[in-house]
Amino acid sequence: MIELDPRSASPIARFGGQPIAIAAAALVIVVLGVSSIALWRAYTGSAPETDRAVAARQLQARAAQASEQLVEKTKGLEATQQESIDQLQVVQDQLLTVRRLLAAQQADTRKLSEQVGTLTEAIDGLRQSFASAQASEPAAAPAPRNRSAKAKPRASRSVNRSRAKARG
């Protein structure tokens, strides 16, 4: 059997003898990565950490402003609701007053209807009695008039004047 050289068995084994070179290469890659990130931040003028902090502060400010607006709107809604409740109470009071007045008017109307009915019955009774009275009386001739009502007082005045002249 042929023995293999331990160095040719694996690629890691080949580098195993040079750990300093591997560490140096890794260090160079890390330094290049950090410097490229630093250059990129310097070139763009922004850092993600500060951007995140600014964004978080802006979100907090917006949230505080939104909560203040909600509080103001809630107070406005409460005031509007209270005004609506007050107006509804006034309308309910007016409705109750109108109902009472309507009930009183209906009672007055019933009372007047009953009175009109009673008067109608009384008028019908009077008509019937007048009709029966006219039917029972024979047709009488009209009485002749002696003198008119105006002529009588004048005649008595002239008589009184002639008496007064005779006395005087």
CSV table of N, CA and C in Angstrom, one decimal:
chain,number,residue,atom,x,y,z
A,1,MET,N,0.8,-1.2,0.0
A,1,MET,CA,0.0,0.0,0.0
A,1,MET,C,0.8,1.3,0.0
A,2,ILE,N,0.2,2.2,-0.6
A,2,ILE,CA,1.0,3.4,-0.7
A,2,ILE,C,0.5,4.4,0.4
A,3,GLU,N,1.5,4.9,1.0
A,3,GLU,CA,1.1,5.9,2.1
A,3,GLU,C,1.1,7.3,1.5
A,4,LEU,N,0.1,8.0,1.9
A,4,LEU,CA,-0.1,9.3,1.4
A,4,LEU,C,0.7,10.3,2.3
A,5,ASP,N,1.1,11.3,1.7
A,5,ASP,CA,1.8,12.3,2.5
A,5,ASP,C,0.7,13.0,3.3
A,6,PRO,N,0.9,13.2,4.7
A,6,PRO,CA,-0.1,13.9,5.5
A,6,PRO,C,-0.3,15.3,5.1
A,7,ARG,N,0.6,15.9,4.4
A,7,ARG,CA,0.4,17.3,4.0
A,7,ARG,C,-0.5,17.4,2.8
A,8,SER,N,-0.6,16.3,2.0
A,8,SER,CA,-1.4,16.4,0.8
A,8,SER,C,-2.8,15.8,1.1
A,9,ALA,N,-3.1,15.4,2.2
A,9,ALA,CA,-4.3,14.8,2.6
A,9,ALA,C,-5.5,15.8,2.6
A,10,SER,N,-5.3,16.9,3.1
A,10,SER,CA,-6.4,17.9,3.1
A,10,SER,C,-5.9,19.3,2.9
A,11,PRO,N,-6.7,20.2,2.3
A,11,PRO,CA,-6.3,21.5,2.1
A,11,PRO,C,-6.0,22.3,3.4
A,12,ILE,N,-6.8,22.0,4.4
A,12,ILE,CA,-6.6,22.7,5.7
A,12,ILE,C,-5.3,22.3,6.3
A,13,ALA,N,-4.9,21.1,6.0
A,13,ALA,CA,-3.7,20.6,6.6
A,13,ALA,C,-2.5,21.4,5.9
A,14,ARG,N,-2.7,21.8,4.7
A,14,ARG,CA,-1.6,22.5,4.0
A,14,ARG,C,-1.4,23.9,4.6
A,15,PHE,N,-2.6,24.5,5.0
A,15,PHE,CA,-2.4,25.8,5.7
A,15,PHE,C,-2.1,25.7,7.1
A,16,GLY,N,-2.3,24.6,7.7
A,16,GLY,CA,-2.1,24.4,9.1
A,16,GLY,C,-0.7,24.8,9.6
A,17,GLY,N,0.2,24.7,8.7
A,17,GLY,CA,1.6,25.1,9.0
A,17,GLY,C,1.8,26.6,9.0
A,18,GLN,N,0.9,27.4,8.5
A,18,GLN,CA,1.1,28.8,8.4
A,18,GLN,C,-0.1,29.6,9.1
A,19,PRO,N,-0.3,29.4,10.4
A,19,PRO,CA,-1.4,30.1,11.1
A,19,PRO,C,-1.2,31.6,11.1
A,20,ILE,N,0.0,32.1,11.1
A,20,ILE,CA,0.2,33.5,11.1
A,20,ILE,C,-0.3,34.1,9.8
A,21,ALA,N,-0.1,33.5,8.7
A,21,ALA,CA,-0.5,34.0,7.4
A,21,ALA,C,-2.0,34.1,7.3
A,22,ILE,N,-2.7,33.1,7.9
A,22,ILE,CA,-4.2,33.0,7.9
A,22,ILE,C,-4.7,34.2,8.8
A,23,ALA,N,-4.1,34.3,9.9
A,23,ALA,CA,-4.5,35.4,10.8
A,23,ALA,C,-4.3,36.7,10.2
A,24,ALA,N,-3.2,36.9,9.6
A,24,ALA,CA,-2.9,38.2,8.9
A,24,ALA,C,-3.9,38.5,7.8
A,25,ALA,N,-4.2,37.5,7.0
A,25,ALA,CA,-5.2,37.7,5.9
A,25,ALA,C,-6.6,38.0,6.5
A,26,ALA,N,-7.0,37.3,7.5
A,26,ALA,CA,-8.3,37.6,8.2
A,26,ALA,C,-8.3,39.0,8.7
A,27,LEU,N,-7.2,39.4,9.3
A,27,LEU,CA,-7.1,40.8,9.9
A,27,LEU,C,-7.1,41.8,8.8
A,28,VAL,N,-6.5,41.6,7.7
A,28,VAL,CA,-6.5,42.5,6.5
A,28,VAL,C,-8.0,42.6,6.0
A,29,ILE,N,-8.7,41.5,5.9
A,29,ILE,CA,-10.1,41.5,5.4
A,29,ILE,C,-11.0,42.3,6.4
A,30,VAL,N,-10.8,42.1,7.7
A,30,VAL,CA,-11.6,42.8,8.7
A,30,VAL,C,-11.3,44.3,8.6
A,31,VAL,N,-10.0,44.7,8.5
A,31,VAL,CA,-9.7,46.1,8.5
A,31,VAL,C,-10.2,46.7,7.2
A,32,LEU,N,-10.1,46.0,6.1
A,32,LEU,CA,-10.7,46.6,4.8
A,32,LEU,C,-12.2,46.8,4.9
A,33,GLY,N,-12.9,45.8,5.5
A,33,GLY,CA,-14.3,45.9,5.7
A,33,GLY,C,-14.7,47.1,6.6
A,34,VAL,N,-14.0,47.2,7.7
A,34,VAL,CA,-14.3,48.3,8.7
A,34,VAL,C,-14.0,49.7,8.0
A,35,SER,N,-12.9,49.7,7.3
A,35,SER,CA,-12.5,51.0,6.7
A,35,SER,C,-13.5,51.4,5.5
A,36,SER,N,-13.9,50.4,4.8
A,36,SER,CA,-14.9,50.6,3.7
A,36,SER,C,-16.2,51.1,4.3
A,37,ILE,N,-16.7,50.6,5.4
A,37,ILE,CA,-17.9,51.0,6.1
A,37,ILE,C,-17.7,52.5,6.6
A,38,ALA,N,-16.6,52.7,7.2
A,38,ALA,CA,-16.3,54.1,7.7
A,38,ALA,C,-16.3,55.1,6.5
A,39,LEU,N,-15.6,54.7,5.4
A,39,LEU,CA,-15.6,55.6,4.3
A,39,LEU,C,-17.0,55.8,3.7
A,40,TRP,N,-17.8,54.8,3.6
A,40,TRP,CA,-19.1,54.9,3.1
A,40,TRP,C,-20.0,55.8,4.0
A,41,ARG,N,-19.9,55.7,5.3
A,41,ARG,CA,-20.6,56.6,6.2
A,41,ARG,C,-20.1,58.0,6.0
A,42,ALA,N,-18.8,58.2,5.9
A,42,ALA,CA,-18.3,59.5,5.8
A,42,ALA,C,-18.7,60.2,4.4
A,43,TYR,N,-18.8,59.3,3.4
A,43,TYR,CA,-19.2,59.8,2.1
A,43,TYR,C,-20.6,60.2,2.0
A,44,THR,N,-21.5,59.3,2.6
A,44,THR,CA,-23.0,59.6,2.6
A,44,THR,C,-23.4,60.6,3.6
A,45,GLY,N,-22.6,60.8,4.7
A,45,GLY,CA,-22.9,61.7,5.7
A,45,GLY,C,-23.9,61.3,6.7
A,46,SER,N,-24.2,60.0,6.7
A,46,SER,CA,-25.2,59.6,7.7
A,46,SER,C,-24.7,58.3,8.3
A,47,ALA,N,-25.2,58.1,9.6
A,47,ALA,CA,-24.9,56.9,10.3
A,47,ALA,C,-26.2,56.2,10.6
A,48,PRO,N,-26.3,54.9,10.3
A,48,PRO,CA,-27.6,54.2,10.6
A,48,PRO,C,-28.0,54.3,12.0
A,49,GLU,N,-27.1,54.3,13.0
A,49,GLU,CA,-27.5,54.4,14.4
A,49,GLU,C,-28.1,55.8,14.7
A,50,THR,N,-27.5,56.8,14.2
A,50,THR,CA,-28.1,58.1,14.5
A,50,THR,C,-29.4,58.3,13.7
A,51,ASP,N,-29.4,57.7,12.5
A,51,ASP,CA,-30.7,57.8,11.7
A,51,ASP,C,-31.8,57.0,12.5
A,52,ARG,N,-31.5,55.9,13.0
A,52,ARG,CA,-32.5,55.2,13.8
A,52,ARG,C,-32.9,55.9,15.0
A,53,ALA,N,-32.0,56.6,15.7
A,53,ALA,CA,-32.3,57.4,16.9
A,53,ALA,C,-33.2,58.5,16.5
A,54,VAL,N,-32.8,59.2,15.4
A,54,VAL,CA,-33.6,60.3,14.9
A,54,VAL,C,-35.0,59.9,14.6
A,55,ALA,N,-35.1,58.8,13.8
A,55,ALA,CA,-36.4,58.2,13.4
A,55,ALA,C,-37.2,57.8,14.6
A,56,ALA,N,-36.6,57.2,15.6
A,56,ALA,CA,-37.3,56.9,16.9
A,56,ALA,C,-37.8,58.1,17.6
A,57,ARG,N,-37.0,59.2,17.6
A,57,ARG,CA,-37.5,60.4,18.3
A,57,ARG,C,-38.6,61.0,17.5
A,58,GLN,N,-38.5,61.0,16.2
A,58,GLN,CA,-39.6,61.5,15.3
A,58,GLN,C,-40.9,60.7,15.5
A,59,LEU,N,-40.7,59.4,15.6
A,59,LEU,CA,-41.9,58.6,15.9
A,59,LEU,C,-42.5,58.9,17.2
A,60,GLN,N,-41.7,59.1,18.2
A,60,GLN,CA,-42.2,59.4,19.6
A,60,GLN,C,-42.9,60.8,19.5
A,61,ALA,N,-42.3,61.7,18.8
A,61,ALA,CA,-42.9,63.1,18.7
A,61,ALA,C,-44.3,63.0,18.0
A,62,ARG,N,-44.3,62.2,16.9
A,62,ARG,CA,-45.6,62.0,16.2
A,62,ARG,C,-46.6,61.3,17.1
A,63,ALA,N,-46.2,60.3,17.8
A,63,ALA,CA,-47.1,59.6,18.7
A,63,ALA,C,-47.6,60.5,19.8
A,64,ALA,N,-46.8,61.4,20.3
A,64,ALA,CA,-47.2,62.3,21.3
A,64,ALA,C,-48.2,63.3,20.7
A,65,GLN,N,-47.9,63.8,19.5
A,65,GLN,CA,-48.8,64.8,18.9
A,65,GLN,C,-50.1,64.1,18.5
A,66,ALA,N,-50.1,62.9,18.1
A,66,ALA,CA,-51.3,62.2,17.7
A,66,ALA,C,-52.1,61.9,19.0
A,67,SER,N,-51.5,61.6,20.1
A,67,SER,CA,-52.2,61.4,21.3
A,67,SER,C,-52.9,62.7,21.8
A,68,GLU,N,-52.1,63.8,21.7
A,68,GLU,CA,-52.7,65.1,22.0
A,68,GLU,C,-53.9,65.5,21.2
A,69,GLN,N,-53.8,65.2,19.9
A,69,GLN,CA,-54.9,65.4,19.0
A,69,GLN,C,-56.1,64.6,19.4
A,70,LEU,N,-55.8,63.3,19.7
A,70,LEU,CA,-56.9,62.4,20.1
A,70,LEU,C,-57.6,62.9,21.4
A,71,VAL,N,-56.8,63.5,22.3
A,71,VAL,CA,-57.3,64.0,23.6
A,71,VAL,C,-58.2,65.2,23.2
A,72,GLU,N,-57.7,66.1,22.4
A,72,GLU,CA,-58.5,67.3,22.0
A,72,GLU,C,-59.8,66.9,21.3
A,73,LYS,N,-59.7,65.9,20.4
A,73,LYS,CA,-60.9,65.5,19.6
A,73,LYS,C,-61.9,64.8,20.6
A,74,THR,N,-61.3,64.1,21.6
A,74,THR,CA,-62.2,63.4,22.5
A,74,THR,C,-62.9,64.4,23.4
A,75,LYS,N,-62.2,65.5,23.8
A,75,LYS,CA,-62.9,66.5,24.6
A,75,LYS,C,-63.9,67.2,23.7
A,76,GLY,N,-63.6,67.5,22.4
A,76,GLY,CA,-64.6,68.1,21.6
A,76,GLY,C,-65.8,67.2,21.4
A,77,LEU,N,-65.6,65.9,21.2
A,77,LEU,CA,-66.7,65.0,21.1
A,77,LEU,C,-67.6,64.9,22.4
A,78,GLU,N,-66.9,65.0,23.5
A,78,GLU,CA,-67.6,65.0,24.8
A,78,GLU,C,-68.5,66.3,24.9
A,79,ALA,N,-67.9,67.4,24.5
A,79,ALA,CA,-68.7,68.7,24.6
A,79,ALA,C,-69.9,68.6,23.6
A,80,THR,N,-69.6,68.1,22.4
A,80,THR,CA,-70.7,68.0,21.4
A,80,THR,C,-71.8,67.0,21.9
A,81,GLN,N,-71.4,65.9,22.5
A,81,GLN,CA,-72.3,65.0,23.1
A,81,GLN,C,-73.1,65.6,24.2
A,82,GLN,N,-72.5,66.3,25.0
A,82,GLN,CA,-73.2,67.0,26.1
A,82,GLN,C,-74.2,68.0,25.6
A,83,GLU,N,-73.8,68.8,24.6
A,83,GLU,CA,-74.8,69.7,23.9
A,83,GLU,C,-75.9,69.0,23.3
A,84,SER,N,-75.7,67.8,22.7
A,84,SER,CA,-76.7,67.0,22.1
A,84,SER,C,-77.7,66.5,23.2
A,85,ILE,N,-77.1,66.1,24.3
A,85,ILE,CA,-77.9,65.6,25.4
A,85,ILE,C,-78.8,66.7,25.9
A,86,ASP,N,-78.2,67.9,26.1
A,86,ASP,CA,-79.0,69.0,26.6
A,86,ASP,C,-80.1,69.4,25.6
A,87,GLN,N,-79.8,69.4,24.3
A,87,GLN,CA,-80.8,69.7,23.3
A,87,GLN,C,-81.9,68.7,23.3
A,88,LEU,N,-81.5,67.4,23.5
A,88,LEU,CA,-82.5,66.4,23.5
A,88,LEU,C,-83.4,66.5,24.7
A,89,GLN,N,-82.9,66.9,25.8
A,89,GLN,CA,-83.7,67.1,27.1
A,89,GLN,C,-84.7,68.2,26.8
A,90,VAL,N,-84.2,69.3,26.2
A,90,VAL,CA,-85.1,70.4,25.9
A,90,VAL,C,-86.2,70.0,25.0
A,91,VAL,N,-85.9,69.2,24.0
A,91,VAL,CA,-86.9,68.7,23.0
A,91,VAL,C,-87.9,67.8,23.8
A,92,GLN,N,-87.4,67.0,24.6
A,92,GLN,CA,-88.3,66.1,25.4
A,92,GLN,C,-89.2,66.9,26.3
A,93,ASP,N,-88.7,67.9,26.9
A,93,ASP,CA,-89.5,68.8,27.8
A,93,ASP,C,-90.6,69.4,26.9
A,94,GLN,N,-90.2,69.9,25.8
A,94,GLN,CA,-91.2,70.6,24.9
A,94,GLN,C,-92.2,69.6,24.4
A,95,LEU,N,-91.8,68.4,24.1
A,95,LEU,CA,-92.7,67.3,23.7
A,95,LEU,C,-93.7,67.0,24.8
A,96,LEU,N,-93.2,66.9,26.0
A,96,LEU,CA,-94.1,66.7,27.1
A,96,LEU,C,-95.1,67.8,27.3
A,97,THR,N,-94.7,69.0,27.1
A,97,THR,CA,-95.6,70.2,27.3
A,97,THR,C,-96.6,70.2,26.1
A,98,VAL,N,-96.2,69.8,24.9
A,98,VAL,CA,-97.1,69.8,23.8
A,98,VAL,C,-98.1,68.7,24.0
A,99,ARG,N,-97.7,67.5,24.6
A,99,ARG,CA,-98.6,66.4,24.9
A,99,ARG,C,-99.7,66.9,25.9
A,100,ARG,N,-99.2,67.6,26.9
A,100,ARG,CA,-100.2,68.0,27.9
A,100,ARG,C,-101.2,69.0,27.3
A,101,LEU,N,-100.7,70.0,26.5
A,101,LEU,CA,-101.6,70.9,25.9
A,101,LEU,C,-102.5,70.2,24.9
A,102,LEU,N,-102.1,69.2,24.2
A,102,LEU,CA,-102.9,68.5,23.3
A,102,LEU,C,-104.0,67.7,24.1
A,103,ALA,N,-103.6,67.1,25.2
A,103,ALA,CA,-104.6,66.4,26.0
A,103,ALA,C,-105.6,67.4,26.6
A,104,ALA,N,-105.2,68.6,27.0
A,104,ALA,CA,-106.1,69.6,27.5
A,104,ALA,C,-107.1,70.1,26.4
A,105,GLN,N,-106.5,70.3,25.2
A,105,GLN,CA,-107.4,70.7,24.0
A,105,GLN,C,-108.4,69.6,23.7
A,106,GLN,N,-107.9,68.4,23.7
A,106,GLN,CA,-108.8,67.3,23.4
A,106,GLN,C,-110.0,67.2,24.4
A,107,ALA,N,-109.6,67.4,25.7
A,107,ALA,CA,-110.6,67.4,26.7
A,107,ALA,C,-111.6,68.6,26.5
A,108,ASP,N,-111.1,69.8,26.2
A,108,ASP,CA,-112.0,70.9,25.9
A,108,ASP,C,-112.8,70.6,24.7
A,109,THR,N,-112.2,70.0,23.6
A,109,THR,CA,-113.0,69.7,22.4
A,109,THR,C,-114.1,68.7,22.8
A,110,ARG,N,-113.9,67.7,23.5
A,110,ARG,CA,-114.9,66.8,23.9
A,110,ARG,C,-116.0,67.5,24.7
A,111,LYS,N,-115.6,68.3,25.6
A,111,LYS,CA,-116.6,69.1,26.4
A,111,LYS,C,-117.4,70.0,25.5
A,112,LEU,N,-116.8,70.7,24.6
A,112,LEU,CA,-117.6,71.5,23.7
A,112,LEU,C,-118.4,70.7,22.8
A,113,SER,N,-118.0,69.6,22.3
A,113,SER,CA,-118.8,68.7,21.5
A,113,SER,C,-120.1,68.3,22.3
A,114,GLU,N,-119.9,67.9,23.5
A,114,GLU,CA,-121.0,67.5,24.3
A,114,GLU,C,-122.0,68.7,24.5
A,115,GLN,N,-121.4,69.9,24.7
A,115,GLN,CA,-122.3,71.1,24.9
A,115,GLN,C,-123.0,71.4,23.6
A,116,VAL,N,-122.3,71.3,22.4
A,116,VAL,CA,-123.0,71.5,21.1
A,116,VAL,C,-124.1,70.5,20.9
A,117,GLY,N,-123.8,69.2,21.3
A,117,GLY,CA,-124.9,68.2,21.2
A,117,GLY,C,-126.1,68.5,22.0
A,118,THR,N,-125.8,68.9,23.3
A,118,THR,CA,-126.9,69.3,24.2
A,118,THR,C,-127.7,70.5,23.6
A,119,LEU,N,-127.0,71.5,23.1
A,119,LEU,CA,-127.7,72.7,22.5
A,119,LEU,C,-128.5,72.3,21.3
A,120,THR,N,-127.9,71.4,20.4
A,120,THR,CA,-128.6,70.9,19.3
A,120,THR,C,-129.9,70.2,19.6
A,121,GLU,N,-129.8,69.4,20.7
A,121,GLU,CA,-131.0,68.7,21.1
A,121,GLU,C,-132.0,69.7,21.6
A,122,ALA,N,-131.6,70.7,22.4
A,122,ALA,CA,-132.5,71.7,22.9
A,122,ALA,C,-133.2,72.5,21.8
A,123,ILE,N,-132.4,72.8,20.7
A,123,ILE,CA,-132.9,73.6,19.6
A,123,ILE,C,-133.9,72.7,18.8
A,124,ASP,N,-133.6,71.4,18.7
A,124,ASP,CA,-134.6,70.5,18.0
A,124,ASP,C,-135.9,70.4,18.8
A,125,GLY,N,-135.7,70.4,20.1
A,125,GLY,CA,-136.9,70.3,21.0
A,125,GLY,C,-137.7,71.6,20.8
A,126,LEU,N,-137.1,72.8,20.8
A,126,LEU,CA,-137.8,74.0,20.6
A,126,LEU,C,-138.5,74.1,19.3
A,127,ARG,N,-137.8,73.6,18.2
A,127,ARG,CA,-138.4,73.7,16.9
A,127,ARG,C,-139.6,72.8,16.9
A,128,GLN,N,-139.5,71.6,17.5
A,128,GLN,CA,-140.7,70.7,17.5
A,128,GLN,C,-141.8,71.3,18.3
A,129,SER,N,-141.6,71.9,19.4
A,129,SER,CA,-142.6,72.5,20.2
A,129,SER,C,-143.2,73.7,19.5
A,130,PHE,N,-142.4,74.5,18.8
A,130,PHE,CA,-142.9,75.7,18.0
A,130,PHE,C,-143.7,75.2,16.9
A,131,ALA,N,-143.3,74.1,16.2
A,131,ALA,CA,-144.0,73.6,15.1
A,131,ALA,C,-145.4,73.1,15.6
A,132,SER,N,-145.4,72.4,16.7
A,132,SER,CA,-146.6,71.9,17.2
A,132,SER,C,-147.5,73.0,17.7
A,133,ALA,N,-147.0,74.1,18.3
A,133,ALA,CA,-147.8,75.2,18.7
A,133,ALA,C,-148.4,75.9,17.5
A,134,GLN,N,-147.7,76.0,16.4
A,134,GLN,CA,-148.2,76.7,15.3
A,134,GLN,C,-149.3,75.8,14.6
A,135,ALA,N,-149.1,74.5,14.7
A,135,ALA,CA,-150.1,73.7,14.1
A,135,ALA,C,-151.4,73.7,14.9
A,136,SER,N,-151.3,73.8,16.2
A,136,SER,CA,-152.5,73.8,17.1
A,136,SER,C,-153.3,75.1,17.0
A,137,GLU,N,-152.7,76.3,16.8
A,137,GLU,CA,-153.3,77.6,16.7
A,137,GLU,C,-153.9,77.7,15.3
A,138,PRO,N,-155.2,78.2,15.3
A,138,PRO,CA,-155.8,78.4,14.0
A,138,PRO,C,-155.2,79.6,13.4
A,139,ALA,N,-155.2,79.7,12.1
A,139,ALA,CA,-154.6,80.9,11.5
A,139,ALA,C,-155.5,82.1,11.8
A,140,ALA,N,-155.0,82.9,12.6
A,140,ALA,CA,-155.7,84.1,13.1
A,140,ALA,C,-155.4,85.3,12.1
A,141,ALA,N,-156.4,86.2,12.0
A,141,ALA,CA,-156.2,87.3,11.1
A,141,ALA,C,-155.4,88.3,11.9
A,142,PRO,N,-154.6,89.0,11.2
A,142,PRO,CA,-153.7,90.0,11.8
A,142,PRO,C,-154.5,91.1,12.4
A,143,ALA,N,-154.2,91.6,13.6
A,143,ALA,CA,-154.9,92.7,14.2
A,143,ALA,C,-154.7,94.0,13.5
A,144,PRO,N,-155.7,94.9,13.3
A,144,PRO,CA,-155.5,96.1,12.6
A,144,PRO,C,-154.7,97.1,13.6
A,145,ARG,N,-153.9,97.8,12.9
A,145,ARG,CA,-153.0,98.8,13.7
A,145,ARG,C,-153.8,100.1,13.8
A,146,ASN,N,-153.8,100.6,15.0
A,146,ASN,CA,-154.4,101.9,15.3
A,146,ASN,C,-153.5,103.0,14.8
A,147,ARG,N,-152.4,103.1,15.4
A,147,ARG,CA,-151.5,104.2,15.0
A,147,ARG,C,-150.1,103.6,15.1
A,148,SER,N,-149.2,104.2,14.5
A,148,SER,CA,-147.8,103.7,14.6
A,148,SER,C,-147.2,104.1,16.0
A,149,ALA,N,-146.2,103.4,16.4
A,149,ALA,CA,-145.6,103.6,17.7
A,149,ALA,C,-145.0,105.0,17.8
A,150,LYS,N,-144.6,105.7,16.8
A,150,LYS,CA,-144.0,107.0,16.8
A,150,LYS,C,-145.1,108.0,16.9
A,151,ALA,N,-146.3,107.8,16.4
A,151,ALA,CA,-147.3,108.8,16.4
A,151,ALA,C,-147.9,108.9,17.8
A,152,LYS,N,-148.0,107.9,18.6
A,152,LYS,CA,-148.5,108.0,19.9
A,152,LYS,C,-147.8,108.9,20.8
A,153,PRO,N,-146.5,108.9,20.9
A,153,PRO,CA,-145.8,109.8,21.8
A,153,PRO,C,-146.0,111.2,21.4
A,154,ARG,N,-146.0,111.5,20.1
A,154,ARG,CA,-146.2,112.9,19.7
A,154,ARG,C,-147.6,113.4,20.1
A,155,ALA,N,-148.5,112.6,19.9
A,155,ALA,CA,-149.9,113.0,20.3
A,155,ALA,C,-149.9,113.3,21.8
A,156,SER,N,-149.3,112.5,22.6
A,156,SER,CA,-149.4,112.7,24.0
A,156,SER,C,-148.6,113.9,24.4
A,157,ARG,N,-147.5,114.2,23.6
A,157,ARG,CA,-146.7,115.4,23.9
A,157,ARG,C,-147.5,116.7,23.6
A,158,SER,N,-148.2,116.6,22.5
A,158,SER,CA,-149.0,117.8,22.1
A,158,SER,C,-150.1,118.1,23.1
A,159,VAL,N,-150.7,117.0,23.7
A,159,VAL,CA,-151.7,117.2,24.7
A,159,VAL,C,-151.1,117.8,25.9
A,160,ASN,N,-149.9,117.3,26.3
A,160,ASN,CA,-149.3,117.8,27.5
A,160,ASN,C,-148.9,119.3,27.3
A,161,ARG,N,-148.6,119.7,26.1
A,161,ARG,CA,-148.2,121.1,25.9
A,161,ARG,C,-149.4,122.0,26.0
A,162,SER,N,-150.5,121.5,25.4
A,162,SER,CA,-151.7,122.4,25.5
A,162,SER,C,-152.2,122.5,26.9
A,163,ARG,N,-152.0,121.5,27.8
A,163,ARG,CA,-152.4,121.6,29.2
A,163,ARG,C,-151.5,122.5,29.9
A,164,ALA,N,-150.2,122.5,29.6
A,164,ALA,CA,-149.3,123.4,30.2
A,164,ALA,C,-149.5,124.8,29.9
A,165,LYS,N,-149.9,125.1,28.7
A,165,LYS,CA,-150.2,126.5,28.3
A,165,LYS,C,-151.5,127.0,29.0
A,166,ALA,N,-152.4,126.1,29.2
A,166,ALA,CA,-153.7,126.5,29.8
A,166,ALA,C,-153.4,126.8,31.3
A,167,ARG,N,-152.5,126.1,31.9
A,167,ARG,CA,-152.2,126.3,33.3
A,167,ARG,C,-151.4,127.6,33.5
A,168,GLY,N,-150.5,127.8,32.6
A,168,GLY,CA,-149.6,128.8,32.8
A,168,GLY,C,-149.7,130.2,32.6
